[in-house]
């Protein structure tokens, strides 16, 4: 869906390029997270996709189309864009903000109004309660939800998200991440997502592109990067707790011993992560927990099974162990 080949950008007065011969592919329906230290080129890369910054060399293809041959305004109207500052128009109602691109595209009022209500419901905001409000009447988290709804208004196949949850408090941020993952599971947009937070990258990304000084250092699935960092820089960047981070990608249900009975009174849902299960074990000083609900037990999860998951240490072995 998105293909970057040899992408390069130099800014006047800078000795080194901001982006240096970057090549990567983002599959249809995937979320690619760009991450790295400040000044690594991640935001510049993302902004070249919709030509808010023009590349000096290389090609950018979206759905097989070279974007440098497309009218820039037409291109931007076809790509959803969400930024940290949200950028809602303060003098417009929430409905008018969401309707911005559909109206520019010439949608009629009935179709536009229906789409506004559909999107407000999608981001868990009751249309009757929020349609006529103004941005100043909303919390930061609510404004961010409206920003996502506005980016989805014309049903773009591609979305660019530049630290969309960066200015939100941690509790609201986690809720917004959950909400967006729920929406993405349903819509399967192709997304380029910029963040400086490795935990957010691991949670949100199907693939993570780690950049340094304008170059791509490693591009792979989160579990592979955590299990097998490409070099010392990546290993340091993802953190010394990368084993625990990797456990947050694996579910208790997948690693439970099928039909195993547990004497433990403690239980975790099948969808709980191994990290959550391990925390429960350590807090309660036990070496196993039941997995599943009272009505449907999946089996038992032991410390030994979690250790086996840790030892697996590769993307392929993120599959559950043999039963």
Tab-separated table of C-alpha atoms in Angstrom:
chain	number	residue	atom	x	y	z
A	1	UNK	CA	0.000	0.000	0.000
A	2	UNK	CA	2.813	2.465	0.888
A	3	UNK	CA	6.263	2.087	-0.637
A	4	UNK	CA	9.210	4.358	0.132
A	5	UNK	CA	12.340	3.842	-1.957
A	6	UNK	CA	15.579	5.742	-1.497
A	7	UNK	CA	13.732	8.608	0.191
A	8	UNK	CA	16.033	11.517	0.993
A	9	UNK	CA	15.494	15.005	2.411
A	10	UNK	CA	18.066	17.686	3.147
A	11	UNK	CA	17.266	20.984	4.854
A	12	UNK	CA	19.206	24.156	4.106
A	13	UNK	CA	22.059	24.807	6.524
A	14	UNK	CA	22.234	21.199	7.752
A	15	UNK	CA	25.339	19.133	6.990
A	16	UNK	CA	23.578	15.770	7.170
A	17	UNK	CA	20.282	14.802	5.515
A	18	UNK	CA	17.209	14.665	7.749
A	19	UNK	CA	16.206	11.471	5.924
A	20	UNK	CA	18.916	9.461	4.205
A	21	UNK	CA	18.047	6.916	1.466
A	22	UNK	CA	15.140	5.430	3.418
A	23	UNK	CA	13.346	2.421	1.937
A	24	UNK	CA	10.458	0.498	3.506
A	25	UNK	CA	7.097	-1.035	2.642
A	26	UNK	CA	3.848	-0.772	4.602
A	27	UNK	CA	1.285	-3.439	3.758
A	28	UNK	CA	-2.403	-2.724	3.278
A	29	UNK	CA	-4.181	-2.598	6.638
A	30	UNK	CA	-0.933	-2.434	8.619
A	31	UNK	CA	0.129	0.115	11.198
A	32	UNK	CA	3.772	1.102	10.735
A	33	UNK	CA	5.228	2.996	13.687
A	34	UNK	CA	8.181	5.315	13.076
A	35	UNK	CA	10.270	5.833	16.195
A	36	UNK	CA	13.720	6.995	17.183
A	37	UNK	CA	15.563	9.771	19.036
A	38	UNK	CA	14.652	13.414	18.468
A	39	UNK	CA	15.876	14.574	15.071
A	40	UNK	CA	16.055	11.054	13.604
A	41	UNK	CA	13.771	11.957	10.675
A	42	UNK	CA	10.572	10.171	11.659
A	43	UNK	CA	8.198	13.147	11.374
A	44	UNK	CA	9.933	14.387	8.215
A	45	UNK	CA	9.417	10.936	6.680
A	46	UNK	CA	5.736	10.880	7.561
A	47	UNK	CA	5.135	14.419	6.255
A	48	UNK	CA	6.721	13.528	2.909
A	49	UNK	CA	4.033	10.876	2.366
A	50	UNK	CA	1.350	13.573	1.927
A	51	UNK	CA	3.869	16.088	0.519
A	52	UNK	CA	3.667	18.558	3.355
A	53	UNK	CA	7.429	18.275	2.901
A	54	UNK	CA	8.748	17.617	-0.593
A	55	UNK	CA	11.451	14.931	-0.939
A	56	UNK	CA	14.782	15.734	-2.601
A	57	UNK	CA	15.253	12.212	-3.953
A	58	UNK	CA	13.558	8.841	-3.986
A	59	UNK	CA	9.993	7.751	-4.646
A	60	UNK	CA	6.811	7.514	-2.580
A	61	UNK	CA	4.032	5.283	-3.836
A	62	UNK	CA	0.597	4.991	-2.235
A	63	UNK	CA	-1.601	2.232	-3.668
A	64	UNK	CA	0.737	2.039	-6.661
A	65	UNK	CA	0.570	5.787	-7.387
A	66	UNK	CA	3.656	7.971	-7.265
A	67	UNK	CA	2.447	10.810	-5.011
A	68	UNK	CA	4.835	13.310	-6.599
A	69	UNK	CA	2.684	13.074	-9.748
A	70	UNK	CA	-0.557	13.800	-7.880
A	71	UNK	CA	-1.931	17.252	-7.109
A	72	UNK	CA	-0.826	17.991	-3.529
A	73	UNK	CA	-4.229	19.272	-2.384
A	74	UNK	CA	-6.047	16.287	-3.885
A	75	UNK	CA	-3.505	13.988	-2.231
A	76	UNK	CA	-3.972	15.506	1.221
A	77	UNK	CA	-7.742	15.243	0.986
A	78	UNK	CA	-7.353	11.512	0.306
A	79	UNK	CA	-5.123	10.864	3.342
A	80	UNK	CA	-6.313	11.181	6.937
A	81	UNK	CA	-4.025	13.255	9.139
A	82	UNK	CA	-4.004	13.357	12.944
A	83	UNK	CA	-1.542	15.491	14.912
A	84	UNK	CA	-0.705	15.923	18.583
A	85	UNK	CA	-2.104	19.470	18.672
A	86	UNK	CA	-5.391	18.153	17.169
A	87	UNK	CA	-5.927	21.337	15.131
A	88	UNK	CA	-9.706	21.597	15.459
A	89	UNK	CA	-11.214	24.846	14.211
A	90	UNK	CA	-12.343	26.655	17.392
A	91	UNK	CA	-15.144	28.618	15.690
A	92	UNK	CA	-16.739	25.470	14.234
A	93	UNK	CA	-18.950	22.943	16.002
A	94	UNK	CA	-17.795	19.357	16.390
A	95	UNK	CA	-20.041	18.318	13.489
A	96	UNK	CA	-18.638	21.084	11.278
A	97	UNK	CA	-15.057	20.104	12.157
A	98	UNK	CA	-15.649	16.466	11.233
A	99	UNK	CA	-17.418	17.500	8.029
A	100	UNK	CA	-14.527	19.634	6.755
A	101	UNK	CA	-13.147	17.252	4.105
A	102	UNK	CA	-16.510	15.782	2.980
A	103	UNK	CA	-17.719	19.310	2.264
A	104	UNK	CA	-14.555	20.122	0.339
A	105	UNK	CA	-15.207	16.984	-1.698
A	106	UNK	CA	-18.739	18.146	-2.493
A	107	UNK	CA	-20.752	15.695	-0.392
A	108	UNK	CA	-24.408	16.641	0.072
A	109	UNK	CA	-25.735	17.653	3.487
A	110	UNK	CA	-27.621	14.437	4.178
A	111	UNK	CA	-24.647	12.200	3.409
A	112	UNK	CA	-22.325	14.447	5.419
A	113	UNK	CA	-24.623	14.527	8.465
A	114	UNK	CA	-24.981	10.752	8.386
A	115	UNK	CA	-21.200	10.338	8.214
A	116	UNK	CA	-20.653	12.747	11.135
A	117	UNK	CA	-23.040	10.782	13.357
A	118	UNK	CA	-21.520	7.473	12.248
A	119	UNK	CA	-18.032	8.648	13.191
A	120	UNK	CA	-19.060	10.134	16.523
A	121	UNK	CA	-20.553	6.763	17.418
A	122	UNK	CA	-17.377	5.049	16.205
A	123	UNK	CA	-15.214	7.083	18.606
A	124	UNK	CA	-17.710	6.512	21.461
A	125	UNK	CA	-19.185	10.025	21.548
A	126	UNK	CA	-22.983	10.312	21.470
A	127	UNK	CA	-23.914	12.453	18.434
A	128	UNK	CA	-26.871	14.024	20.193
A	129	UNK	CA	-24.658	15.178	23.055
A	130	UNK	CA	-21.600	16.333	21.084
A	131	UNK	CA	-22.627	17.283	17.547
A	132	UNK	CA	-23.402	20.939	18.336
A	133	UNK	CA	-20.655	21.552	20.890
A	134	UNK	CA	-17.499	23.558	20.261
A	135	UNK	CA	-13.921	22.297	20.843
A	136	UNK	CA	-13.492	24.538	23.921
A	137	UNK	CA	-16.309	22.603	25.623
A	138	UNK	CA	-14.465	19.261	25.367
A	139	UNK	CA	-11.689	17.649	27.371
A	140	UNK	CA	-8.313	16.981	25.766
A	141	UNK	CA	-9.174	13.329	25.271
A	142	UNK	CA	-12.517	14.168	23.687
A	143	UNK	CA	-10.887	16.665	21.317
A	144	UNK	CA	-8.395	13.990	20.300
A	145	UNK	CA	-11.264	11.598	19.530
A	146	UNK	CA	-12.833	14.266	17.332
A	147	UNK	CA	-9.472	14.697	15.589
A	148	UNK	CA	-9.450	10.980	14.763
A	149	UNK	CA	-13.070	11.157	13.572
A	150	UNK	CA	-12.253	14.116	11.313
A	151	UNK	CA	-9.311	12.233	9.800
A	152	UNK	CA	-11.637	9.298	9.022
A	153	UNK	CA	-14.435	11.444	7.614
A	154	UNK	CA	-13.887	10.783	3.898
A	155	UNK	CA	-12.973	7.137	4.579
A	156	UNK	CA	-9.338	7.479	3.479
A	157	UNK	CA	-7.412	4.250	2.893
A	158	UNK	CA	-4.270	5.805	4.426
A	159	UNK	CA	-3.838	7.701	7.688
A	160	UNK	CA	-0.859	9.608	9.042
A	161	UNK	CA	-0.684	10.062	12.817
A	162	UNK	CA	1.965	12.324	14.335
A	163	UNK	CA	2.208	11.633	18.092
A	164	UNK	CA	-1.605	11.783	18.279
A	165	UNK	CA	-1.811	10.895	21.973
A	166	UNK	CA	1.396	12.590	23.132
A	167	UNK	CA	-0.213	15.559	24.913
A	168	UNK	CA	-2.711	13.454	26.893
A	169	UNK	CA	-2.375	12.254	30.501
A	170	UNK	CA	-1.324	8.585	30.870
A	171	UNK	CA	-4.745	7.223	31.896
A	172	UNK	CA	-6.612	8.967	29.066
A	173	UNK	CA	-3.817	8.062	26.678
A	174	UNK	CA	-4.192	4.348	27.442
A	175	UNK	CA	-7.959	4.604	26.911
A	176	UNK	CA	-7.468	6.365	23.575
A	177	UNK	CA	-4.974	3.734	22.472
A	178	UNK	CA	-7.482	1.000	23.334
A	179	UNK	CA	-10.221	2.864	21.467
A	180	UNK	CA	-8.060	3.342	18.407
A	181	UNK	CA	-6.977	-0.302	18.364
A	182	UNK	CA	-10.660	-1.265	18.498
A	183	UNK	CA	-11.423	1.031	15.564
A	184	UNK	CA	-8.427	-0.199	13.571
A	185	UNK	CA	-9.398	-3.827	14.105
A	186	UNK	CA	-12.696	-3.002	12.417
A	187	UNK	CA	-11.549	-0.604	9.672
A	188	UNK	CA	-8.034	-1.906	8.841
A	189	UNK	CA	-6.637	1.386	7.568
A	190	UNK	CA	-3.031	1.614	6.394
A	191	UNK	CA	-1.355	3.829	8.983
A	192	UNK	CA	1.984	5.545	9.453
A	193	UNK	CA	2.184	6.409	13.150
A	194	UNK	CA	4.941	8.552	14.680
A	195	UNK	CA	5.773	8.319	18.378
A	196	UNK	CA	8.744	8.777	20.699
A	197	UNK	CA	7.374	6.223	23.194
A	198	UNK	CA	8.609	2.653	22.695
A	199	UNK	CA	5.790	1.199	24.801
A	200	UNK	CA	3.232	2.940	22.583
A	201	UNK	CA	5.071	1.700	19.483
A	202	UNK	CA	4.953	-1.886	20.718
A	203	UNK	CA	1.285	-1.616	21.560
A	204	UNK	CA	0.112	0.139	18.409
A	205	UNK	CA	2.354	-1.158	15.637
A	206	UNK	CA	2.117	-4.190	13.390
A	207	UNK	CA	5.654	-3.221	12.389
A	208	UNK	CA	8.112	-0.794	13.948
A	209	UNK	CA	10.693	1.223	12.034
A	210	UNK	CA	13.506	2.344	14.338
A	211	UNK	CA	15.406	5.292	12.879
A	212	UNK	CA	18.681	6.965	13.767
A	213	UNK	CA	20.208	10.037	12.095
A	214	UNK	CA	17.841	9.762	9.142
A	215	UNK	CA	18.561	6.093	8.467
A	216	UNK	CA	16.513	2.973	9.076
A	217	UNK	CA	18.197	0.786	11.698
A	218	UNK	CA	15.629	-2.001	12.073
A	219	UNK	CA	12.174	-2.611	10.608
A	220	UNK	CA	10.221	-5.601	11.846
A	221	UNK	CA	7.384	-6.885	13.975
A	222	UNK	CA	7.457	-5.718	17.617
A	223	UNK	CA	8.130	-9.190	18.982
A	224	UNK	CA	11.125	-9.658	16.668
A	225	UNK	CA	12.655	-6.317	17.625
A	226	UNK	CA	12.235	-7.147	21.310
A	227	UNK	CA	13.582	-10.671	20.926
A	228	UNK	CA	16.376	-9.903	18.472
A	229	UNK	CA	17.527	-6.254	18.400
A	230	UNK	CA	19.585	-5.551	15.282
A	231	UNK	CA	22.424	-3.875	17.175
A	232	UNK	CA	23.472	-2.284	20.461
A	233	UNK	CA	21.635	0.951	19.617
A	234	UNK	CA	18.298	-0.839	19.169
A	235	UNK	CA	18.889	-2.939	22.270
A	236	UNK	CA	19.474	0.195	24.341
A	237	UNK	CA	16.593	2.046	22.706
A	238	UNK	CA	13.966	-0.616	23.455
A	239	UNK	CA	15.156	-0.793	27.058
A	240	UNK	CA	16.604	-3.259	29.510
A	241	UNK	CA	13.090	-4.516	30.306
A	242	UNK	CA	12.532	-5.770	26.755
A	243	UNK	CA	11.780	-9.282	28.047
A	244	UNK	CA	8.822	-7.914	30.013
A	245	UNK	CA	7.761	-5.807	27.047
A	246	UNK	CA	7.713	-8.931	24.905
A	247	UNK	CA	5.549	-10.730	27.472
A	248	UNK	CA	2.981	-7.968	27.000
A	249	UNK	CA	2.511	-9.169	23.384
A	250	UNK	CA	1.710	-12.787	24.309
A	251	UNK	CA	-1.604	-13.995	25.736
A	252	UNK	CA	-2.235	-16.313	28.663
A	253	UNK	CA	-4.739	-18.332	26.644
A	254	UNK	CA	-2.144	-19.163	23.995
A	255	UNK	CA	0.378	-20.382	26.568
A	256	UNK	CA	-1.954	-22.125	29.009
A	257	UNK	CA	-1.590	-25.887	29.286
A	258	UNK	CA	-4.670	-27.204	27.536
A	259	UNK	CA	-6.977	-29.164	29.856
A	260	UNK	CA	-4.543	-28.482	32.668
A	261	UNK	CA	-6.276	-28.112	36.007
A	262	UNK	CA	-5.062	-25.565	38.523
A	263	UNK	CA	-5.382	-25.704	42.274
A	264	UNK	CA	-4.969	-21.935	42.346
A	265	UNK	CA	-7.974	-19.836	43.268
A	266	UNK	CA	-6.514	-17.098	41.113
A	267	UNK	CA	-7.486	-16.816	37.462
A	268	UNK	CA	-6.761	-14.541	34.522
A	269	UNK	CA	-8.821	-14.087	31.345
A	270	UNK	CA	-7.584	-15.949	28.284
A	271	UNK	CA	-6.894	-12.579	26.664
A	272	UNK	CA	-4.697	-11.354	29.522
A	273	UNK	CA	-1.031	-10.903	28.647
A	274	UNK	CA	1.728	-13.076	30.053
A	275	UNK	CA	3.067	-9.933	31.713
A	276	UNK	CA	-0.233	-9.457	33.555
A	277	UNK	CA	-0.321	-13.116	34.546
A	278	UNK	CA	3.275	-12.992	35.790
A	279	UNK	CA	2.517	-9.899	37.853
A	280	UNK	CA	-0.444	-11.673	39.471
A	281	UNK	CA	1.737	-14.677	40.308
A	282	UNK	CA	4.505	-12.578	41.839
A	283	UNK	CA	2.155	-10.408	43.877
A	284	UNK	CA	0.406	-13.474	45.302
A	285	UNK	CA	3.545	-15.643	45.599
A	286	UNK	CA	2.169	-18.514	43.499
A	287	UNK	CA	3.666	-20.370	40.570
A	288	UNK	CA	0.493	-20.975	38.566
A	289	UNK	CA	-2.921	-19.494	37.812
A	290	UNK	CA	-6.035	-20.760	36.122
A	291	UNK	CA	-6.824	-19.299	32.717
A	292	UNK	CA	-10.351	-18.476	31.590
A	293	UNK	CA	-13.671	-17.814	33.269
A	294	UNK	CA	-15.509	-20.074	35.689
A	295	UNK	CA	-17.825	-21.041	32.853
A	296	UNK	CA	-15.007	-21.851	30.454
A	297	UNK	CA	-11.606	-22.800	31.789
A	298	UNK	CA	-8.873	-22.830	29.143
A	299	UNK	CA	-6.307	-24.516	31.348
A	300	UNK	CA	-3.470	-23.637	33.690
A	301	UNK	CA	-0.578	-21.245	33.211
A	302	UNK	CA	2.623	-21.875	35.132
A	303	UNK	CA	5.848	-19.994	35.672
A	304	UNK	CA	7.548	-22.742	33.658
A	305	UNK	CA	5.355	-21.940	30.649
A	306	UNK	CA	6.198	-18.242	30.960
A	307	UNK	CA	9.923	-19.050	31.199
A	308	UNK	CA	9.553	-21.138	28.016
A	309	UNK	CA	8.002	-18.125	26.261
A	310	UNK	CA	10.933	-15.962	27.377
A	311	UNK	CA	13.484	-18.500	26.151
A	312	UNK	CA	11.768	-18.797	22.772
A	313	UNK	CA	13.375	-15.503	21.786
A	314	UNK	CA	12.317	-15.102	18.148
A	315	UNK	CA	9.357	-13.854	16.150
A	316	UNK	CA	8.567	-17.312	14.808
A	317	UNK	CA	8.631	-18.787	18.297
A	318	UNK	CA	6.102	-16.240	19.507
A	319	UNK	CA	3.669	-19.002	18.582
A	320	UNK	CA	2.443	-20.956	21.600
A	321	UNK	CA	4.510	-23.915	22.753
A	322	UNK	CA	3.383	-27.399	21.790
A	323	UNK	CA	0.598	-28.711	24.010
